[in-house]
One Martini backbone bead per residue (centre of mass of N, CA, C, O) as a GRO file, in nm:
protein
  348
    1MET     BB    1   0.686   1.984  -0.785
    2THR     BB    2   0.782   2.282  -0.601
    3GLN     BB    3   1.098   2.376  -0.448
    4SER     BB    4   1.339   2.567  -0.293
    5SER     BB    5   1.423   2.327  -0.148
    6GLN     BB    6   1.662   2.071  -0.066
    7TYR     BB    7   1.718   1.706  -0.035
    8ASN     BB    8   1.837   1.435   0.143
    9ILE     BB    9   1.811   1.107  -0.001
   10ALA     BB   10   1.697   0.779   0.100
   11VAL     BB   11   1.698   0.439  -0.035
   12VAL     BB   12   1.570   0.142   0.105
   13GLY     BB   13   1.553  -0.101  -0.129
   14ALA     BB   14   1.622  -0.017  -0.441
   15THR     BB   15   1.587  -0.320  -0.590
   16GLY     BB   16   1.305  -0.344  -0.540
   17ALA     BB   17   0.986  -0.308  -0.633
   18VAL     BB   18   0.937  -0.054  -0.454
   19GLY     BB   19   1.205   0.095  -0.487
   20GLN     BB   20   1.170   0.142  -0.790
   21LYS     BB   21   0.903   0.307  -0.760
   22MET     BB   22   1.022   0.531  -0.591
   23LEU     BB   23   1.213   0.639  -0.808
   24GLU     BB   24   0.999   0.698  -1.021
   25THR     BB   25   0.835   0.895  -0.842
   26LEU     BB   26   1.053   1.103  -0.782
   27GLU     BB   27   1.084   1.171  -1.081
   28ASP     BB   28   0.789   1.243  -1.161
   29ARG     BB   29   0.776   1.471  -0.915
   30ASN     BB   30   1.030   1.635  -0.886
   31PHE     BB   31   1.195   1.596  -0.642
   32PRO     BB   32   1.383   1.782  -0.401
   33ILE     BB   33   1.703   1.687  -0.482
   34LYS     BB   34   2.031   1.691  -0.383
   35GLU     BB   35   2.080   1.399  -0.257
   36LEU     BB   36   2.136   1.049  -0.351
   37LYS     BB   37   2.078   0.737  -0.171
   38LEU     BB   38   2.150   0.393  -0.233
   39LEU     BB   39   2.014   0.110  -0.055
   40SER     BB   40   2.120  -0.217   0.083
   41SER     BB   41   2.216  -0.506   0.083
   42SER     BB   42   2.503  -0.679   0.029
   43ARG     BB   43   2.389  -0.837  -0.218
   44SER     BB   44   2.323  -0.551  -0.389
   45ALA     BB   45   2.578  -0.433  -0.373
   46GLY     BB   46   2.711  -0.260  -0.672
   47LYS     BB   47   2.482  -0.189  -0.817
   48ASN     BB   48   2.314  -0.031  -1.090
   49VAL     BB   49   2.130   0.285  -1.110
   50THR     BB   50   1.890   0.484  -1.277
   51PHE     BB   51   1.862   0.852  -1.232
   52LYS     BB   52   1.801   1.096  -1.433
   53GLY     BB   53   2.046   0.970  -1.620
   54GLU     BB   54   2.194   0.864  -1.364
   55GLU     BB   55   2.447   0.680  -1.209
   56TYR     BB   56   2.406   0.446  -0.941
   57THR     BB   57   2.545   0.306  -0.650
   58ILE     BB   58   2.491   0.056  -0.447
   59GLU     BB   59   2.471   0.051  -0.098
   60GLU     BB   60   2.536  -0.048   0.205
   61ALA     BB   61   2.347  -0.063   0.484
   62THR     BB   62   2.420   0.165   0.748
   63PRO     BB   63   2.426   0.379   1.001
   64GLU     BB   64   2.624   0.582   0.839
   65SER     BB   65   2.438   0.634   0.583
   66PHE     BB   66   2.260   0.879   0.750
   67GLU     BB   67   2.437   1.099   0.710
   68ASN     BB   68   2.275   1.391   0.608
   69ILE     BB   69   1.986   1.289   0.615
   70ASP     BB   70   1.646   1.379   0.580
   71ILE     BB   71   1.515   1.136   0.398
   72ALA     BB   72   1.393   0.795   0.456
   73LEU     BB   73   1.319   0.526   0.242
   74PHE     BB   74   1.163   0.224   0.339
   75SER     BB   75   1.205  -0.121   0.155
   76ALA     BB   76   1.362  -0.404   0.325
   77GLY     BB   77   1.217  -0.492   0.566
   78GLY     BB   78   1.154  -0.524   0.901
   79SER     BB   79   1.442  -0.588   1.013
   80VAL     BB   80   1.580  -0.342   0.889
   81SER     BB   81   1.404  -0.125   1.022
   82LYS     BB   82   1.460  -0.202   1.317
   83LYS     BB   83   1.772  -0.150   1.292
   84LEU     BB   84   1.792   0.141   1.109
   85ALA     BB   85   1.583   0.360   1.180
   86PRO     BB   86   1.702   0.460   1.455
   87GLU     BB   87   1.973   0.545   1.324
   88ALA     BB   88   1.857   0.760   1.140
   89VAL     BB   89   1.724   0.935   1.359
   90LYS     BB   90   1.985   0.988   1.524
   91ARG     BB   91   2.094   1.149   1.245
   92GLY     BB   92   1.818   1.328   1.150
   93ALA     BB   93   1.613   1.149   1.016
   94LEU     BB   94   1.334   1.082   0.822
   95VAL     BB   95   1.116   0.806   0.845
   96ILE     BB   96   0.970   0.609   0.577
   97ASP     BB   97   0.787   0.313   0.637
   98ASN     BB   98   0.699   0.008   0.437
   99THR     BB   99   0.662  -0.166   0.680
  100SER     BB  100   0.544  -0.351   0.975
  101ALA     BB  101   0.726  -0.259   1.219
  102TYR     BB  102   0.548   0.038   1.304
  103ARG     BB  103   0.236   0.051   1.262
  104MET     BB  104   0.144  -0.036   1.580
  105ASP     BB  105   0.288   0.195   1.698
  106GLU     BB  106   0.184   0.446   1.913
  107ASN     BB  107   0.443   0.646   1.824
  108VAL     BB  108   0.342   0.589   1.519
  109PRO     BB  109   0.239   0.710   1.238
  110LEU     BB  110  -0.040   0.612   1.023
  111VAL     BB  111  -0.041   0.699   0.667
  112VAL     BB  112  -0.303   0.865   0.473
  113PRO     BB  113  -0.329   1.168   0.346
  114GLU     BB  114  -0.648   1.164   0.276
  115VAL     BB  115  -0.716   1.085   0.589
  116ASN     BB  116  -0.439   1.154   0.813
  117GLU     BB  117  -0.234   1.400   0.790
  118GLU     BB  118  -0.218   1.521   1.087
  119ASP     BB  119  -0.045   1.282   1.209
  120ILE     BB  120   0.238   1.360   1.111
  121LYS     BB  121   0.311   1.584   1.338
  122GLU     BB  122   0.359   1.336   1.561
  123HIS     BB  123   0.630   1.270   1.494
  124LYS     BB  124   0.956   1.088   1.602
  125GLY     BB  125   1.098   1.005   1.297
  126ILE     BB  126   0.847   0.808   1.232
  127ILE     BB  127   0.669   0.684   0.942
  128ALA     BB  128   0.400   0.487   0.845
  129ASN     BB  129   0.321   0.259   0.597
  130PRO     BB  130   0.077   0.097   0.492
  131ASN     BB  131  -0.087  -0.140   0.374
  132CYS     BB  132  -0.189  -0.174   0.057
  133SER     BB  133  -0.488  -0.274   0.110
  134THR     BB  134  -0.556  -0.051   0.315
  135ILE     BB  135  -0.519   0.214   0.165
  136GLN     BB  136  -0.747   0.188  -0.051
  137MET     BB  137  -0.981   0.146   0.147
  138VAL     BB  138  -0.962   0.408   0.328
  139ALA     BB  139  -0.990   0.607   0.097
  140ALA     BB  140  -1.291   0.513   0.040
  141LEU     BB  141  -1.409   0.534   0.341
  142GLU     BB  142  -1.372   0.826   0.447
  143PRO     BB  143  -1.614   0.979   0.308
  144ILE     BB  144  -1.822   0.801   0.449
  145LYS     BB  145  -1.752   0.854   0.742
  146GLN     BB  146  -1.778   1.170   0.738
  147ASN     BB  147  -2.094   1.166   0.615
  148LEU     BB  148  -2.235   0.864   0.730
  149GLY     BB  149  -2.090   0.666   0.868
  150LEU     BB  150  -1.962   0.369   1.047
  151ASN     BB  151  -2.045   0.020   1.138
  152ARG     BB  152  -1.914  -0.161   0.894
  153VAL     BB  153  -1.652  -0.400   0.771
  154ILE     BB  154  -1.616  -0.601   0.465
  155VAL     BB  155  -1.335  -0.784   0.318
  156SER     BB  156  -1.229  -0.885  -0.013
  157THR     BB  157  -0.939  -0.996  -0.173
  158TYR     BB  158  -0.742  -0.930  -0.492
  159GLN     BB  159  -0.408  -1.017  -0.519
  160ALA     BB  160  -0.109  -0.945  -0.631
  161VAL     BB  161   0.212  -1.081  -0.668
  162SER     BB  162   0.388  -0.820  -0.617
  163GLY     BB  163   0.330  -0.821  -0.303
  164ALA     BB  164   0.565  -1.068  -0.289
  165GLY     BB  165   0.749  -0.989  -0.518
  166ASN     BB  166   0.965  -1.068  -0.773
  167GLU     BB  167   0.966  -1.380  -0.729
  168ALA     BB  168   0.660  -1.423  -0.760
  169ALA     BB  169   0.642  -1.320  -1.049
  170ASP     BB  170   0.834  -1.530  -1.167
  171GLU     BB  171   0.668  -1.779  -1.083
  172LEU     BB  172   0.421  -1.716  -1.256
  173ARG     BB  173   0.559  -1.730  -1.529
  174GLU     BB  174   0.672  -2.020  -1.507
  175GLN     BB  175   0.400  -2.167  -1.444
  176SER     BB  176   0.241  -2.080  -1.692
  177GLN     BB  177   0.424  -2.216  -1.898
  178ALA     BB  178   0.408  -2.500  -1.781
  179PHE     BB  179   0.103  -2.536  -1.806
  180LEU     BB  180   0.091  -2.490  -2.123
  181ASN     BB  181   0.306  -2.743  -2.153
  182GLY     BB  182   0.220  -2.976  -1.941
  183GLU     BB  183   0.369  -2.922  -1.678
  184GLU     BB  184   0.502  -2.920  -1.383
  185LEU     BB  185   0.453  -2.742  -1.086
  186GLU     BB  186   0.665  -2.511  -0.923
  187ALA     BB  187   0.674  -2.437  -0.561
  188ASN     BB  188   0.853  -2.172  -0.343
  189ILE     BB  189   0.678  -1.907  -0.237
  190LEU     BB  190   0.376  -1.970  -0.237
  191PRO     BB  191   0.222  -1.788  -0.010
  192VAL     BB  192   0.491  -1.838   0.179
  193GLY     BB  193   0.821  -1.862   0.198
  194GLY     BB  194   0.837  -1.955   0.528
  195ASP     BB  195   0.653  -2.182   0.491
  196LYS     BB  196   0.576  -2.522   0.464
  197LYS     BB  197   0.386  -2.460   0.217
  198HIS     BB  198   0.340  -2.481  -0.147
  199TYR     BB  199   0.168  -2.309  -0.414
  200PRO     BB  200   0.034  -2.258  -0.695
  201ILE     BB  201  -0.066  -1.961  -0.888
  202ALA     BB  202  -0.127  -2.062  -1.149
  203PHE     BB  203  -0.454  -2.086  -1.209
  204ASN     BB  204  -0.515  -1.961  -0.913
  205ALA     BB  205  -0.617  -1.959  -0.552
  206LEU     BB  206  -0.496  -1.795  -0.245
  207PRO     BB  207  -0.618  -1.803   0.103
  208GLN     BB  208  -0.305  -1.681   0.157
  209ILE     BB  209  -0.156  -1.402   0.340
  210ASP     BB  210   0.057  -1.496   0.515
  211MET     BB  211   0.046  -1.588   0.830
  212PHE     BB  212  -0.100  -1.771   1.060
  213GLN     BB  213  -0.304  -1.726   1.325
  214GLU     BB  214  -0.466  -1.826   1.611
  215ASN     BB  215  -0.757  -1.710   1.490
  216GLY     BB  216  -0.726  -1.788   1.156
  217TYR     BB  217  -0.590  -1.550   1.064
  218THR     BB  218  -0.401  -1.357   0.885
  219PHE     BB  219  -0.171  -1.112   0.889
  220GLU     BB  220  -0.301  -0.948   0.662
  221GLU     BB  221  -0.582  -0.935   0.788
  222MET     BB  222  -0.489  -0.798   1.055
  223LYS     BB  223  -0.375  -0.550   0.925
  224MET     BB  224  -0.637  -0.441   0.808
  225ILE     BB  225  -0.792  -0.423   1.071
  226ASN     BB  226  -0.592  -0.252   1.254
  227GLU     BB  227  -0.518  -0.019   1.057
  228THR     BB  228  -0.798   0.095   1.008
  229LYS     BB  229  -0.850   0.183   1.301
  230LYS     BB  230  -0.606   0.372   1.327
  231ILE     BB  231  -0.638   0.567   1.085
  232MET     BB  232  -0.963   0.626   1.160
  233HIS     BB  233  -1.013   0.647   1.463
  234ALA     BB  234  -1.168   0.329   1.507
  235PRO     BB  235  -1.152   0.094   1.746
  236ALA     BB  236  -1.477  -0.012   1.725
  237LEU     BB  237  -1.467  -0.102   1.440
  238PRO     BB  238  -1.599  -0.338   1.243
  239VAL     BB  239  -1.356  -0.575   1.103
  240ALA     BB  240  -1.326  -0.779   0.805
  241ALA     BB  241  -1.097  -1.033   0.649
  242THR     BB  242  -1.014  -1.159   0.312
  243CYS     BB  243  -0.711  -1.289   0.167
  244VAL     BB  244  -0.622  -1.303  -0.188
  245ARG     BB  245  -0.432  -1.472  -0.429
  246LEU     BB  246  -0.363  -1.384  -0.769
  247PRO     BB  247  -0.278  -1.434  -1.130
  248PHE     BB  248  -0.143  -1.129  -1.111
  249PHE     BB  249   0.079  -0.853  -1.103
  250THR     BB  250  -0.109  -0.582  -1.078
  251SER     BB  251  -0.309  -0.488  -0.849
  252HIS     BB  252  -0.566  -0.440  -0.624
  253ALA     BB  253  -0.867  -0.599  -0.525
  254GLU     BB  254  -1.200  -0.505  -0.376
  255SER     BB  255  -1.459  -0.625  -0.166
  256VAL     BB  256  -1.679  -0.385  -0.011
  257TYR     BB  257  -1.855  -0.384   0.296
  258VAL     BB  258  -2.099  -0.144   0.416
  259GLU     BB  259  -2.216   0.026   0.712
  260VAL     BB  260  -2.422   0.286   0.782
  261ASN     BB  261  -2.574   0.522   0.989
  262GLN     BB  262  -2.761   0.624   0.789
  263GLU     BB  263  -3.059   0.680   0.648
  264ASN     BB  264  -3.157   0.677   0.322
  265VAL     BB  265  -2.925   0.593   0.138
  266SER     BB  266  -2.777   0.643  -0.169
  267VAL     BB  267  -2.589   0.566  -0.434
  268GLU     BB  268  -2.551   0.859  -0.532
  269GLN     BB  269  -2.420   0.965  -0.274
  270ILE     BB  270  -2.166   0.785  -0.290
  271LYS     BB  271  -2.074   0.875  -0.566
  272SER     BB  272  -2.039   1.172  -0.490
  273LEU     BB  273  -1.819   1.126  -0.278
  274MET     BB  274  -1.613   1.000  -0.474
  275ASN     BB  275  -1.596   1.241  -0.675
  276GLU     BB  276  -1.485   1.446  -0.433
  277ALA     BB  277  -1.246   1.279  -0.363
  278GLU     BB  278  -0.931   1.241  -0.284
  279GLY     BB  279  -0.779   1.005  -0.501
  280ILE     BB  280  -1.056   0.947  -0.650
  281ILE     BB  281  -1.203   0.723  -0.901
  282LEU     BB  282  -1.496   0.701  -1.079
  283GLU     BB  283  -1.612   0.370  -1.212
  284ASP     BB  284  -1.971   0.377  -1.275
  285ASP     BB  285  -2.144   0.192  -1.545
  286PRO     BB  286  -2.345  -0.060  -1.628
  287SER     BB  287  -2.441   0.030  -1.924
  288THR     BB  288  -2.102   0.027  -2.003
  289GLN     BB  289  -1.918  -0.151  -1.828
  290SER     BB  290  -1.808   0.040  -1.587
  291TYR     BB  291  -1.492  -0.054  -1.440
  292PRO     BB  292  -1.243  -0.149  -1.251
  293THR     BB  293  -0.909  -0.282  -1.302
  294PRO     BB  294  -0.600  -0.391  -1.272
  295LEU     BB  295  -0.508  -0.306  -1.559
  296SER     BB  296  -0.636  -0.007  -1.559
  297SER     BB  297  -0.462   0.083  -1.284
  298ALA     BB  298  -0.194   0.044  -1.382
  299GLY     BB  299   0.031   0.315  -1.324
  300LYS     BB  300  -0.155   0.450  -1.108
  301ARG     BB  301  -0.223   0.670  -0.822
  302ASP     BB  302  -0.506   0.592  -0.785
  303VAL     BB  303  -0.833   0.528  -0.666
  304PHE     BB  304  -1.073   0.287  -0.767
  305VAL     BB  305  -1.438   0.307  -0.813
  306GLY     BB  306  -1.707   0.055  -0.812
  307ARG     BB  307  -1.998  -0.118  -0.791
  308ILE     BB  308  -2.219   0.050  -0.658
  309ARG     BB  309  -2.437  -0.100  -0.406
  310LYS     BB  310  -2.713  -0.218  -0.264
  311ASP     BB  311  -2.826  -0.400  -0.032
  312LEU     BB  312  -3.098  -0.630  -0.030
  313ASP     BB  313  -3.128  -0.652   0.310
  314GLN     BB  314  -2.951  -0.408   0.404
  315LYS     BB  315  -3.042  -0.080   0.423
  316ASN     BB  316  -2.724   0.023   0.521
  317GLY     BB  317  -2.597  -0.141   0.278
  318PHE     BB  318  -2.279  -0.164   0.089
  319HIS     BB  319  -2.111  -0.201  -0.229
  320LEU     BB  320  -1.760  -0.220  -0.329
  321TRP     BB  321  -1.510  -0.150  -0.584
  322VAL     BB  322  -1.152  -0.172  -0.525
  323VAL     BB  323  -0.873  -0.016  -0.707
  324SER     BB  324  -0.501  -0.057  -0.702
  325ASP     BB  325  -0.174   0.016  -0.711
  326ASN     BB  326   0.038  -0.150  -0.494
  327LEU     BB  327   0.317   0.007  -0.574
  328LEU     BB  328   0.197   0.288  -0.542
  329LYS     BB  329  -0.035   0.363  -0.344
  330GLY     BB  330   0.054   0.098  -0.172
  331ALA     BB  331   0.357   0.259  -0.149
  332ALA     BB  332   0.540   0.470  -0.306
  333TRP     BB  333   0.340   0.710  -0.327
  334ASN     BB  334   0.261   0.733  -0.030
  335SER     BB  335   0.550   0.796   0.066
  336VAL     BB  336   0.601   1.051  -0.110
  337GLN     BB  337   0.350   1.201  -0.016
  338ILE     BB  338   0.441   1.233   0.272
  339ALA     BB  339   0.696   1.392   0.206
  340GLU     BB  340   0.550   1.628   0.074
  341ARG     BB  341   0.380   1.711   0.324
  342VAL     BB  342   0.612   1.766   0.514
  343ILE     BB  343   0.728   1.998   0.347
  344ALA     BB  344   0.473   2.179   0.304
  345ARG     BB  345   0.422   2.183   0.641
  346GLN     BB  346   0.683   2.177   0.807
  347TRP     BB  347   0.738   1.859   0.952
  348LEU     BB  348   1.059   1.803   0.975
   0.00000   0.00000   0.00000
């Protein structure tokens, strides 16, 4: 990316898993940075981080931190965003927030650039980055919706531990070693750090991501349901989700069932739509066992789709396998991508 102008950028939560990926992505994209400010909680303040060969000291995030900042990328938890995002906006910064704090706020656009880029220009200082598992799914659904219409979506996710942060990844490593050594597994983080019970993730599957809601769905599942409807401007679209945490480190996988509006749609038509869609890579050839996996998609910015097949009983039903790096397209890259579109379209 080349730009004649340069911008003062702040990254809030710079020491976290997503914050680190944001810095890598800004560097990879050669983002037009004039000055870079790295912010975090008081706990991480004083640590040093290298960006483009230069060492930066992490500062504690305060309202005054955002003086003269053009774009602030937030990934430090919802409570931090609630407290500091309005302060950043007050000082003239555009906030791109990677937490759930503002996603369902009707005054805040919730954006996946390949799906609803035009919503960006409605921003009032804050743009929300959707949930990682939502982002990859709607990217794959959008070409289907635009060309064939959508009647229904049912998704089951297979999500990496990095979605729960660096501590969850550390816990997987420690438990795996303990399991192989025949030792007792200690669980302190998953499925949810703040919930009453914890279960081992090593060699296990946990059908709970985030807290349970009164309707029996988890908050993660409700995020996928509600965010999909908002991003796709389809409030009446039936969406159901089951979200599961599995013992691998990076990239979320999803089994997505869709029912389309049109009759007599072929698998080849859907494959063709995926081939032509922005940000989607089709990997789908059963004869050569070609399909995406979490390992093969890790470190890549695209959304990968495979295993496209017709439902055997529902004539307008199809199944897709959707995989993407949850820390990149699911978080850091989508945020930087929004920033790039803001600059390119002069929507700052």
